[in-house]
Short mmCIF file of C-alpha atoms and ligand atoms in Angstrom, two decimals:
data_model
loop_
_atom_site.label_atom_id
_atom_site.label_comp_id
_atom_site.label_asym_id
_atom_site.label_seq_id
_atom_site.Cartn_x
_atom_site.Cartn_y
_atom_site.Cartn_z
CA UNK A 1 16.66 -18.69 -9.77
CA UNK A 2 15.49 -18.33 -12.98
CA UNK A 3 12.90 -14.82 -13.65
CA UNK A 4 9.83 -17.24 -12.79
CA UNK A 5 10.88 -20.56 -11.85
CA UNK A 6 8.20 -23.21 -12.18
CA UNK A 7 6.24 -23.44 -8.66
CA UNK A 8 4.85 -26.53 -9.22
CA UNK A 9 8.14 -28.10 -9.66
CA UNK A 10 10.04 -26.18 -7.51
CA UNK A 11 11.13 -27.88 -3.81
CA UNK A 12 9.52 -25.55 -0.89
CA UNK A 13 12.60 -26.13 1.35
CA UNK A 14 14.89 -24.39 -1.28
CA UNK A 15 12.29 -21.03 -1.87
CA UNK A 16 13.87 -17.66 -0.67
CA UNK A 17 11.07 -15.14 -1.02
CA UNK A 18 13.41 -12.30 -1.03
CA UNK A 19 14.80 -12.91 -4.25
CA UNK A 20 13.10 -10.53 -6.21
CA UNK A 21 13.43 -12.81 -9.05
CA UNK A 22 9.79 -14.84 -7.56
CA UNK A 23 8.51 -11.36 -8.17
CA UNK A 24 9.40 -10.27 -11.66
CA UNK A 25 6.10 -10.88 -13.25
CA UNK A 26 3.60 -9.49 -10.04
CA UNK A 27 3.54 -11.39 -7.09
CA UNK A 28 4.23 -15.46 -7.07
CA UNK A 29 0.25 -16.80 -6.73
CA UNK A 30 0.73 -20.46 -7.56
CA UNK A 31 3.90 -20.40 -5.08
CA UNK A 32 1.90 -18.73 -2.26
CA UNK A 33 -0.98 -21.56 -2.66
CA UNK A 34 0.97 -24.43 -2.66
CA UNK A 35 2.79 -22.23 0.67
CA UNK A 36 -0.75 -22.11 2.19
CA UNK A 37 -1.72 -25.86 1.24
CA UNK A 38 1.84 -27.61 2.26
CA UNK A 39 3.62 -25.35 4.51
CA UNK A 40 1.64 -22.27 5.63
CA UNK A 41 3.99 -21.47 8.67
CA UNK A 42 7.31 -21.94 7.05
CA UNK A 43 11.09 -21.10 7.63
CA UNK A 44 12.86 -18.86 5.32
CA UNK A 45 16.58 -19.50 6.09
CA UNK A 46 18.81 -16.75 4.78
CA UNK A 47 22.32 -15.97 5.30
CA UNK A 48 22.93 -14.02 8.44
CA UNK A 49 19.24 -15.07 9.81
CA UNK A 50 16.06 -15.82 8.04
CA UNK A 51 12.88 -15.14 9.18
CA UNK A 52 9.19 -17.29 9.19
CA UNK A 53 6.62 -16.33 6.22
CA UNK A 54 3.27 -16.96 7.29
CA UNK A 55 0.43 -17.25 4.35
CA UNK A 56 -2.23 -18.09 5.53
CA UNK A 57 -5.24 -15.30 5.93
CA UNK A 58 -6.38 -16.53 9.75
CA UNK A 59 -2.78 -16.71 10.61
CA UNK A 60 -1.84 -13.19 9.70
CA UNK A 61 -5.45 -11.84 11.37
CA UNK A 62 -4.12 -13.61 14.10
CA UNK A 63 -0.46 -12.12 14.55
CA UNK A 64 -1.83 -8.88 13.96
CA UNK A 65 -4.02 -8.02 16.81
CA UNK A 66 -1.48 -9.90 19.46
CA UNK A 67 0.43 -7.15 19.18
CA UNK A 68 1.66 -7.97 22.60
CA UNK A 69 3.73 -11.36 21.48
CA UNK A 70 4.33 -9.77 17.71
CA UNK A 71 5.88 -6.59 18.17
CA UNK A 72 6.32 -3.65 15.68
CA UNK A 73 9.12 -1.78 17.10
CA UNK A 74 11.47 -4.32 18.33
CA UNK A 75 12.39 -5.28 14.95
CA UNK A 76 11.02 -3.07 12.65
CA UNK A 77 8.59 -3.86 9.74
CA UNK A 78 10.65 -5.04 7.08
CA UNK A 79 12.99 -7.97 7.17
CA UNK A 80 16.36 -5.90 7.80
CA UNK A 81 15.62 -3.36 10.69
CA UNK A 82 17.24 -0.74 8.87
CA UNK A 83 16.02 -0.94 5.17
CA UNK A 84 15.01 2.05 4.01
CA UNK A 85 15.77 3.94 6.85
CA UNK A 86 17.56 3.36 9.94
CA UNK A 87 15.70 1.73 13.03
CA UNK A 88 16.58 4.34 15.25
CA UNK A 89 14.60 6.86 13.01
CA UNK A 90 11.71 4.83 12.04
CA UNK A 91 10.98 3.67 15.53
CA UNK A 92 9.29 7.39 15.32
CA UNK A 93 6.86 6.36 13.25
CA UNK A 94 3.02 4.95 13.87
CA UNK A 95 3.90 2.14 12.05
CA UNK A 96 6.64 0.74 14.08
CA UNK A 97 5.41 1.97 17.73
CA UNK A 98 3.86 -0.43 20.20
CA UNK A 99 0.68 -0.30 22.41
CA UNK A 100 0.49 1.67 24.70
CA UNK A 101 2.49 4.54 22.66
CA UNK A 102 0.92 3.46 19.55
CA UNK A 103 -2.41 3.99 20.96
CA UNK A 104 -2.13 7.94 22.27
CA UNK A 105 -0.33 9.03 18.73
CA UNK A 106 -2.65 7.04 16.89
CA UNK A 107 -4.88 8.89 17.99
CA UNK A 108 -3.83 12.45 16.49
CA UNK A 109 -4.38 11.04 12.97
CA UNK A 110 -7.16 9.24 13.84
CA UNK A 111 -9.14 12.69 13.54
CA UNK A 112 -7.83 13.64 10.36
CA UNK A 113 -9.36 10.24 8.37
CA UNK A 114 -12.54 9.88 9.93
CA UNK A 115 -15.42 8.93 7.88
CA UNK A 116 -16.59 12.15 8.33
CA UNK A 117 -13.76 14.04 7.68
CA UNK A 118 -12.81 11.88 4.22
CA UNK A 119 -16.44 12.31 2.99
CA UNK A 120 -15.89 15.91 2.88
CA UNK A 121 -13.25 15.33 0.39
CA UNK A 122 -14.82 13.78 -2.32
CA UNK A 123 -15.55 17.19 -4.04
CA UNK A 124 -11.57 17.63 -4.16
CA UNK A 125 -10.34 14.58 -5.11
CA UNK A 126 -13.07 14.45 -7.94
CA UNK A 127 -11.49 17.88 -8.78
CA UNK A 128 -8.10 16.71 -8.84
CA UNK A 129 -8.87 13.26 -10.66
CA UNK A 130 -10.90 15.51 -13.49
CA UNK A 131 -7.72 18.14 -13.91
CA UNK A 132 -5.52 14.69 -14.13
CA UNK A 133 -7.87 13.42 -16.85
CA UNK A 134 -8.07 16.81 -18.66
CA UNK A 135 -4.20 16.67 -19.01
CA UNK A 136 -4.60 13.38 -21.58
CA UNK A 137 -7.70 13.25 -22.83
CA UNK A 138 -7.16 14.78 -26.13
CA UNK A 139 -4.51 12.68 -26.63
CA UNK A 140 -6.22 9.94 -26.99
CA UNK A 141 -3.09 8.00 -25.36
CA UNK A 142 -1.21 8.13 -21.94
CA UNK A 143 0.81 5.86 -19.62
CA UNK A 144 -1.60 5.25 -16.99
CA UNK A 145 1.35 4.28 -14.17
CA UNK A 146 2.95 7.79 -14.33
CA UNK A 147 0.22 10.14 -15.85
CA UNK A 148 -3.36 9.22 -14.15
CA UNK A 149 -2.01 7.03 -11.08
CA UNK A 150 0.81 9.04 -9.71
CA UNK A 151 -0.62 12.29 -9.81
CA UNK A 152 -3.66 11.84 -8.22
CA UNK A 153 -2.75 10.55 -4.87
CA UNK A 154 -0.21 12.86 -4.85
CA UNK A 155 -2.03 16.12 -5.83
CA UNK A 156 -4.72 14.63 -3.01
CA UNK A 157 -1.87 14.29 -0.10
CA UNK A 158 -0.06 17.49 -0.73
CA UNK A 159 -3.47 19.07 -0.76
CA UNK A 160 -4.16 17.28 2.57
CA UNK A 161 -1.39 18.31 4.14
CA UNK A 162 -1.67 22.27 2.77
CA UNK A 163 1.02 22.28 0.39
CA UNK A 164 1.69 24.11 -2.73
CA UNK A 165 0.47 23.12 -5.82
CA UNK A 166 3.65 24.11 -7.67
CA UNK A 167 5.87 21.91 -5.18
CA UNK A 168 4.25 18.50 -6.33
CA UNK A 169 7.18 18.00 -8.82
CA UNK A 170 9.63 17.63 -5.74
CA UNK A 171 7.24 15.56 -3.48
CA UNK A 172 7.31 13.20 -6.85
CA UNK A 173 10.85 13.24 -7.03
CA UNK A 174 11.59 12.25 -3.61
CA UNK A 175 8.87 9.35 -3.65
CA UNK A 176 10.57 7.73 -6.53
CA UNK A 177 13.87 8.27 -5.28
CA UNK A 178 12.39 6.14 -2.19
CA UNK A 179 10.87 3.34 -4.57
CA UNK A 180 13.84 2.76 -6.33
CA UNK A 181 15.68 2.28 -2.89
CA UNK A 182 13.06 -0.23 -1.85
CA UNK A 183 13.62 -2.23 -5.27
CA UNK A 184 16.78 -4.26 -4.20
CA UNK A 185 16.80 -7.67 -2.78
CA UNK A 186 18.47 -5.68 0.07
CA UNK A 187 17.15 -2.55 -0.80
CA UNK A 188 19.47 0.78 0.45
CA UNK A 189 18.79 2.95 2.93
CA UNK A 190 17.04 5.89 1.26
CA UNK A 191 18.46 8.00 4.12
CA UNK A 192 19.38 11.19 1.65
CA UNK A 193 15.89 11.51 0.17
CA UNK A 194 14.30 11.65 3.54
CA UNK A 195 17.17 14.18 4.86
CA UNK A 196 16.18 16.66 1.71
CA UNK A 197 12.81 15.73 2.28
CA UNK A 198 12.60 17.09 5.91
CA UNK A 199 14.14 20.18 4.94
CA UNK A 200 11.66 20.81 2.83
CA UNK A 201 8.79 19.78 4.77
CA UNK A 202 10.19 21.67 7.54
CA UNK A 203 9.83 24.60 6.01
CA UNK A 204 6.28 24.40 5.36
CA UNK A 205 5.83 23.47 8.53
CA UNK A 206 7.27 26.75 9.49
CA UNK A 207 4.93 28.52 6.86
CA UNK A 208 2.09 27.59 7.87
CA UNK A 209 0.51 29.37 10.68
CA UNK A 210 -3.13 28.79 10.61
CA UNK A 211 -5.93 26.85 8.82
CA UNK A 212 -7.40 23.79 8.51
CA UNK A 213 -4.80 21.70 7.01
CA UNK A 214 -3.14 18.46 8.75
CA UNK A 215 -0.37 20.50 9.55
CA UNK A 216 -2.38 22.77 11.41
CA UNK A 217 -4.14 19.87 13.37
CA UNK A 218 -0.58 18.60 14.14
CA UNK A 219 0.89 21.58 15.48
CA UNK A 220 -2.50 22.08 18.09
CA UNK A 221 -2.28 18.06 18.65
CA UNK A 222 -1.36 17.06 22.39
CA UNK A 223 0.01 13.58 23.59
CA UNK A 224 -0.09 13.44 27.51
CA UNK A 225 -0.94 17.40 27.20
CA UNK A 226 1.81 18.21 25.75
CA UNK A 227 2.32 19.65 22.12
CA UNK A 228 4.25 17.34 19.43
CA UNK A 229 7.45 19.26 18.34
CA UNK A 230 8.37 19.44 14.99
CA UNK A 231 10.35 16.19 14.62
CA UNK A 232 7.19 14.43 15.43
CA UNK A 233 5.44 16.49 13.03
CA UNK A 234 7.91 16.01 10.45
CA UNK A 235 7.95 11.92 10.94
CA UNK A 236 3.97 12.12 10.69
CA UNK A 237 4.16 13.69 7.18
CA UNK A 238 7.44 11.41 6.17
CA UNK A 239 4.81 8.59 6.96
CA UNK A 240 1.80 9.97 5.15
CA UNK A 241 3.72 10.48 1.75
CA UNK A 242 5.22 6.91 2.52
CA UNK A 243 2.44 5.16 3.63
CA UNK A 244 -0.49 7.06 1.60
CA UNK A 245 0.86 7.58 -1.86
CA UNK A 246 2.30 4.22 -3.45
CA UNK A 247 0.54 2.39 -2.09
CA UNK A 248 -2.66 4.25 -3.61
CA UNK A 249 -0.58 4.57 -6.91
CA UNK A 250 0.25 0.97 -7.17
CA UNK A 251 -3.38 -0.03 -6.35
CA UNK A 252 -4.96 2.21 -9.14
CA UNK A 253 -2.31 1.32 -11.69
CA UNK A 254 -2.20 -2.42 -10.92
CA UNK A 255 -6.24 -2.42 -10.77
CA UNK A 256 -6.47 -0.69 -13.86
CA UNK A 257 -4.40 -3.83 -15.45
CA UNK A 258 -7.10 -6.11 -13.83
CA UNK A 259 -9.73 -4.50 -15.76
CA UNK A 260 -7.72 -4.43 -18.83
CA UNK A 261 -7.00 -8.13 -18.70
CA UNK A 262 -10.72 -8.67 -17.70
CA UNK A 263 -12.82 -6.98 -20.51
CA UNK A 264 -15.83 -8.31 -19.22
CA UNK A 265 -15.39 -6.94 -15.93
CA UNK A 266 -14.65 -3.83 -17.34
CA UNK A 267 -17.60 -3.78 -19.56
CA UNK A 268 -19.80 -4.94 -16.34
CA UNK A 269 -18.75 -1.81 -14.81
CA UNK A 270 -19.26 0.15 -17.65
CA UNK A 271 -23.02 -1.20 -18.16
CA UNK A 272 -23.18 -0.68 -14.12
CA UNK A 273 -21.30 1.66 -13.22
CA UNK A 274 -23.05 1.47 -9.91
CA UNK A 275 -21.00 -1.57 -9.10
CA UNK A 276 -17.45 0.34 -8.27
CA UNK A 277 -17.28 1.05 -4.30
CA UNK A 278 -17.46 -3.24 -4.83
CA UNK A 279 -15.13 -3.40 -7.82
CA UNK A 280 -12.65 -1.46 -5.45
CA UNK A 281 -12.91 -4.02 -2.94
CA UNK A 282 -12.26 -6.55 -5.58
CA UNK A 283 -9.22 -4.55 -7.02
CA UNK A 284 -8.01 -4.46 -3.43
CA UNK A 285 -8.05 -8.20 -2.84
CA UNK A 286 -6.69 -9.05 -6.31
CA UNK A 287 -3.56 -6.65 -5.93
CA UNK A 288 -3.03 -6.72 -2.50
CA UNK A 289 -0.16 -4.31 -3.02
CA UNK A 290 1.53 -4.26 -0.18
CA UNK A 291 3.20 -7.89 0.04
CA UNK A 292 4.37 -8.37 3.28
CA UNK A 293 5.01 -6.54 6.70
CA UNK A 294 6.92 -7.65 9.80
CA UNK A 295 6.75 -8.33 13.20
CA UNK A 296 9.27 -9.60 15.63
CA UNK A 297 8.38 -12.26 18.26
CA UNK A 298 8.86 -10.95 22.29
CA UNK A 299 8.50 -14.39 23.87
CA UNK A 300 8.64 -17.97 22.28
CA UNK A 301 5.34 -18.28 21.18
CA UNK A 302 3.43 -21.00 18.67
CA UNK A 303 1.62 -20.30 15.19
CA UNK A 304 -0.53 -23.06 13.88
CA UNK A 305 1.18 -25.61 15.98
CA UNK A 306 4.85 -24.97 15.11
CA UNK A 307 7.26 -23.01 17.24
CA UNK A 308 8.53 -19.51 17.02
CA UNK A 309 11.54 -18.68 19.54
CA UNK A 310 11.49 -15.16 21.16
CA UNK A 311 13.68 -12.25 18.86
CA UNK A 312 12.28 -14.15 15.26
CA UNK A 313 11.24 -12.44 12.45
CA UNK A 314 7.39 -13.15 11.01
CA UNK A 315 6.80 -12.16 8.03
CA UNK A 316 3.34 -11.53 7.24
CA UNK A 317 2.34 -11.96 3.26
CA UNK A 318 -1.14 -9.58 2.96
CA UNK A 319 -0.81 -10.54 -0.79
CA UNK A 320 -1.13 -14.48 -0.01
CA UNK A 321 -3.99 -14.14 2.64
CA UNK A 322 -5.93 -11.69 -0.10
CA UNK A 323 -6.24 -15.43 -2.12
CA UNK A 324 -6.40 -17.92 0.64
CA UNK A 325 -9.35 -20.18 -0.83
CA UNK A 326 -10.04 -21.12 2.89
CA UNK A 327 -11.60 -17.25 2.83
CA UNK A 328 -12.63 -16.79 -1.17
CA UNK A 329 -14.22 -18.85 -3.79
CA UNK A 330 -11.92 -19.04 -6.67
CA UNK A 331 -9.25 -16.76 -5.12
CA UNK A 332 -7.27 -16.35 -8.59
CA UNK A 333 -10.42 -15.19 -10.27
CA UNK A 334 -11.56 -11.32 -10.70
CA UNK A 335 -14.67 -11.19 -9.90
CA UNK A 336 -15.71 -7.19 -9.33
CA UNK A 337 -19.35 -8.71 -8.48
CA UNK A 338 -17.90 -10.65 -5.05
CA UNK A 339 -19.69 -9.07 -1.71
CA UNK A 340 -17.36 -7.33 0.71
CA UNK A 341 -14.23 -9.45 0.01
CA UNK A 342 -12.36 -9.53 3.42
CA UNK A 343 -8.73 -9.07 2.14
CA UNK A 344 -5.61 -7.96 4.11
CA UNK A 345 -4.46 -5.28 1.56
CA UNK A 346 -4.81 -2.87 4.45
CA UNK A 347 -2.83 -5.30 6.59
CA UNK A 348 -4.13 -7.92 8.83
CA UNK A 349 -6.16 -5.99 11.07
CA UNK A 350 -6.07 -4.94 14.79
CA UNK A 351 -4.24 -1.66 15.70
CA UNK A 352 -2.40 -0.89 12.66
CA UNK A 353 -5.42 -1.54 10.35
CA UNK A 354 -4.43 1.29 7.51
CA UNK A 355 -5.52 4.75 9.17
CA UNK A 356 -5.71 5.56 5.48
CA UNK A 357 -8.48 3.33 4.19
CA UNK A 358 -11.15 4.95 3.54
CA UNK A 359 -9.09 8.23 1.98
CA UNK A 360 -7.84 5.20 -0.59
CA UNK A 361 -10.99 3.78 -1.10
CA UNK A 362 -12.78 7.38 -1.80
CA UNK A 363 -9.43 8.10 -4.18
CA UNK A 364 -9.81 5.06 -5.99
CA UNK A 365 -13.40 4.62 -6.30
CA UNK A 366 -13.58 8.25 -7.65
CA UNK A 367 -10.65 7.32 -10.23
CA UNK A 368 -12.25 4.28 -11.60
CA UNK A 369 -15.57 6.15 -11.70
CA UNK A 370 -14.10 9.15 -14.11
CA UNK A 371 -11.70 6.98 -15.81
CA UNK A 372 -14.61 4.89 -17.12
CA UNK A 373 -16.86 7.01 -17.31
CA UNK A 374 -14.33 9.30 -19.26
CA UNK A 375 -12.34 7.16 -21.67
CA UNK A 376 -13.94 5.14 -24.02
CA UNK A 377 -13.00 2.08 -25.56
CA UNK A 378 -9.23 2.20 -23.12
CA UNK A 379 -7.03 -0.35 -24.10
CA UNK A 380 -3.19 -1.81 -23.90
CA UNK A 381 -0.82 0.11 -26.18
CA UNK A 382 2.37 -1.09 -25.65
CA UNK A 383 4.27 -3.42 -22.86
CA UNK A 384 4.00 -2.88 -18.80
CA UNK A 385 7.13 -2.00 -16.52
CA UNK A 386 6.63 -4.01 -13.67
CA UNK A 387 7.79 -2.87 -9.93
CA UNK A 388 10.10 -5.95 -9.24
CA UNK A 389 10.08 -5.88 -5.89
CA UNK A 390 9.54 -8.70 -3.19
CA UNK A 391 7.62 -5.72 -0.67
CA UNK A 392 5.27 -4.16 -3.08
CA UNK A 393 3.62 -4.50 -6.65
CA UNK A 394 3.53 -2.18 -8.62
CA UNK A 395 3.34 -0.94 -12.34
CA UNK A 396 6.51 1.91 -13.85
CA UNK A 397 4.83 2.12 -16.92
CA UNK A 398 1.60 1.06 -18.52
CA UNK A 399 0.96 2.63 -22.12
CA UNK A 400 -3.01 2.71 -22.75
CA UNK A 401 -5.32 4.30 -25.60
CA UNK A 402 -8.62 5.54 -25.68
CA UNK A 403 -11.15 7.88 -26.97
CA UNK A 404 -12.96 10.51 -24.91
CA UNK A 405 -16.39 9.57 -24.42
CA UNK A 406 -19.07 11.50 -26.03
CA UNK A 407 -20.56 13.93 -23.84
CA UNK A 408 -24.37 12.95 -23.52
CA UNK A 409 -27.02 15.72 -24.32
C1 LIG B 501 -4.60 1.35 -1.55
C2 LIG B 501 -3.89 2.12 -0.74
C3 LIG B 501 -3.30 1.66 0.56
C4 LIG B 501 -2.87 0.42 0.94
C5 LIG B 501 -2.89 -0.86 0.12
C6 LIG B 501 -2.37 0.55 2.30
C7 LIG B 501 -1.86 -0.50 3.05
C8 LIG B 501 -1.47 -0.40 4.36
C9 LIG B 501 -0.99 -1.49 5.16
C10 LIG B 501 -0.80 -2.93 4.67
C11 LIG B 501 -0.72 -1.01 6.40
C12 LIG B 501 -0.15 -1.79 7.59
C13 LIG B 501 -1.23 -2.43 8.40
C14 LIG B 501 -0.69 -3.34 9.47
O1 LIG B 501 0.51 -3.29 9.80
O2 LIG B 501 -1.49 -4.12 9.97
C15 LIG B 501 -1.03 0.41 6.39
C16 LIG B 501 -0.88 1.26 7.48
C17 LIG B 501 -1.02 2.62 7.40
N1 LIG B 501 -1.51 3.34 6.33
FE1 LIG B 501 -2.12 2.58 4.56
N2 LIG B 501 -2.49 1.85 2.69
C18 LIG B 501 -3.06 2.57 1.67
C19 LIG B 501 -3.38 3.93 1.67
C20 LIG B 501 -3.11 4.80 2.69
C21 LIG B 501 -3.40 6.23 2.68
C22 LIG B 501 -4.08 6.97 1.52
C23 LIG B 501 -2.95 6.75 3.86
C24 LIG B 501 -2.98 8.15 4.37
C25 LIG B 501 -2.88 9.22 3.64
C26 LIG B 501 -2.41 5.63 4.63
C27 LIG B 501 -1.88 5.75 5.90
C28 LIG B 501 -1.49 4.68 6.67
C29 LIG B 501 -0.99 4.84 8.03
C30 LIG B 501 -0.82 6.15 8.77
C31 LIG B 501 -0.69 3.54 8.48
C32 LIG B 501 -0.13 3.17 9.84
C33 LIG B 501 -1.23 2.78 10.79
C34 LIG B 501 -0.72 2.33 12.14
O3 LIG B 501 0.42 1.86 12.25
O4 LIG B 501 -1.48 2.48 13.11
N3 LIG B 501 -2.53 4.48 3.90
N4 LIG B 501 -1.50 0.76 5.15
#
């Protein structure tokens, strides 16, 4: 296929969604609308398999919460069982257990993010998005991707989970090292990184012997009264850094673009600047940056009238359902004034809702709020480097410019 073949002209049947090339300038919107209008429920063959990509937003809600014929674990979350890493490992994780397991180490984290417990870190993060602002302001230029959206969720994780400042560097290294496995068609196994990875978290693990970090709460966490051993710790902090920190990173960087593109809404917030907890909600929907998860079928089940035999693959597009105009008004427009936008960028709902949510929305809000209120007059200053990637959208790169606002008083 050609980068960005024409959607409009394109014949459904012959779509693969995993070619990355659909993806190569952000996510494939007209595609995903005619999907939703003509074939919402649709088969993806593929050689060796192929797997059914559903579109539609009350479809996905749907599959989520009957996590009882849509299964996690059985076949992992991503199309091959064993990108990234293998099955066998991930298995380990929240993300791919099952009711009733899911449910009792669910419940460990659970404590860590509740609204309570995120509210008390506002003061940080605003801390940490100030220092990350400090570090180009007087430049009067940056790349937003890699200076002001990687660090911060980051610097906010590693502080989370009571890590050393001066390790950050390495944390960085090993997330990218896991991006650019996940960029393939068929992306690798990143089974290395996570290997050096556990060393090194293992070791802090080992450090740390008291305090109120996550670690901490791990190591006095009990599931059926007994005490998680350090693999399980280990997996939970694997899955923070992978589930809590692109995903954040991709959200402020793509968001950021939004407002770029949208000077208006930019200037609205500016004006108003009282309007960002809903502009975050708006950024959410629009970016959606998490494309698709996946569930595997236990027993032949239907979706919207058409079949699905036991053992198949569903593949669940959050991005698609974030702009189904059965849910939204004008679903391709930004719109940082819309009221509570129900999207599915934290997944479809039900028992893996994002545990993470709130932490993101605090993070973001509290970016958006000092970037703007911070850096006048921020504009383009050179070309984006787009994440081509059919699982998540991103931003490598994003030159900007800007002058530091004039303190008042
Ligand atoms: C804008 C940022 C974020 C986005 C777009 C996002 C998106 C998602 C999505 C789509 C899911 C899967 C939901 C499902 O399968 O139904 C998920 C699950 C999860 N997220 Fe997030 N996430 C974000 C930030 C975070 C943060 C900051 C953390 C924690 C530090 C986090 C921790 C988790 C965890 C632990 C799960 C697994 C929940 C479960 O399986 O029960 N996420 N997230």
């Amino acid at each position: 296929m050609s980068a960005v073949q024409r959607s409009d002209q394109v014949e459904l049947a012959t779509v693969n969604l995993m070619d990355v090339g659909w993806f190569a300038e952000g996510p494939p919107h007209d595609l995903f609308a005619r999907m939703r209008a003509e074939a919402p429920v649709r088969w993806n063959p593929l050689a060796g398999g192929g797997f059914w990509s559903l579109t539609r937003h009350a479809d996905i809600s749907a599959v989520s919460r009957d996590t009882d014929t849509f299964s996690s674990c059985r076949g992992g979350i991503f199309l091959h069982p064993d990108q990234v890493v293998p099955l066998e490992m991930t298995r380990n994780l929240l993300l791919y257990k099952d009711p009733p397991e899911h449910t009792k180490y669910r419940l460990i984290l659970q404590k860590a993010f509740t609204p309570h417990s995120v509210a008390k870190l506002e003061d940080a993060v605003r801390v940490r998005v100030t220092k990350t602002i400090d570090a180009v302001i007087e430049a009067g230029a940056c790349d937003f991707a890699h200076d002001i959206a990687v660090p911060v969720p980051l610097g906010v994780l590693a502080e989370l989970m009571g890590l050393p400042e001066a390790d950050i560097a390495r944390l960085y290294a090993w997330t990218e090292a896991i991006e650019e496995a996940q960029r393939a068609p068929e992306p690798a196994a990143a089974t290395d990184v996570f290997a050096e990875m556990g060393i090194y978290l293992n070791e802090q693990i080992q450090v740390q012997t008291g305090g109120e970090s996550l670690v901490m709460s791990l190591r006095r966490a009990e599931v059926d009264g007994e005490q998680l051993d350090e693999t399980e710790i280990l997996l939970f902090f694997g899955l923070l850094v992978f589930a809590g920190n692109d995903t954040t990173r991709n959200t402020a960087a793509t968001g950021m673009l939004a407002l770029l593109e949208h000077p208006d809404q930019l200037g609205a917030l500016r004006a108003r600047p009282e309007l960002i907890p809903g502009a975050v909600e708006e950024i959410l929907r629009f970016t959606s940056v998490v494309n698709y998860f996946a569930r595997t079928a236990t027993k032949d089940t239907e979706i919207s009238d058409q079949s699905i035999p036991a053992g198949d693959k569903v593949i669940l597009w959050y991005t698609s359902a974030s702009r189904d105009e059965a849910v939204f008004d004008e679903p391709q427009r930004f719109d940082v004034s819309r009221t509570r936008p129900d999207h599915k960028a934290f997944g479809g709902g039900g028992r893996h809702f994002c545990l993470g949510a709130g932490l993101a929305r605090l993070e973001l809000r509290v970016l958006f709020e000092e970037v703007i209120r911070r850096l006048e007059g921020i504009e383009r200053a050179g070309p984006i480097e787009r994440l081509v990637s059919s699982w998540a959208h991103g931003l490598v790169s994003m030159p900007v410019r800007f002058a530091p606002a004039r303190r008042e008083g």
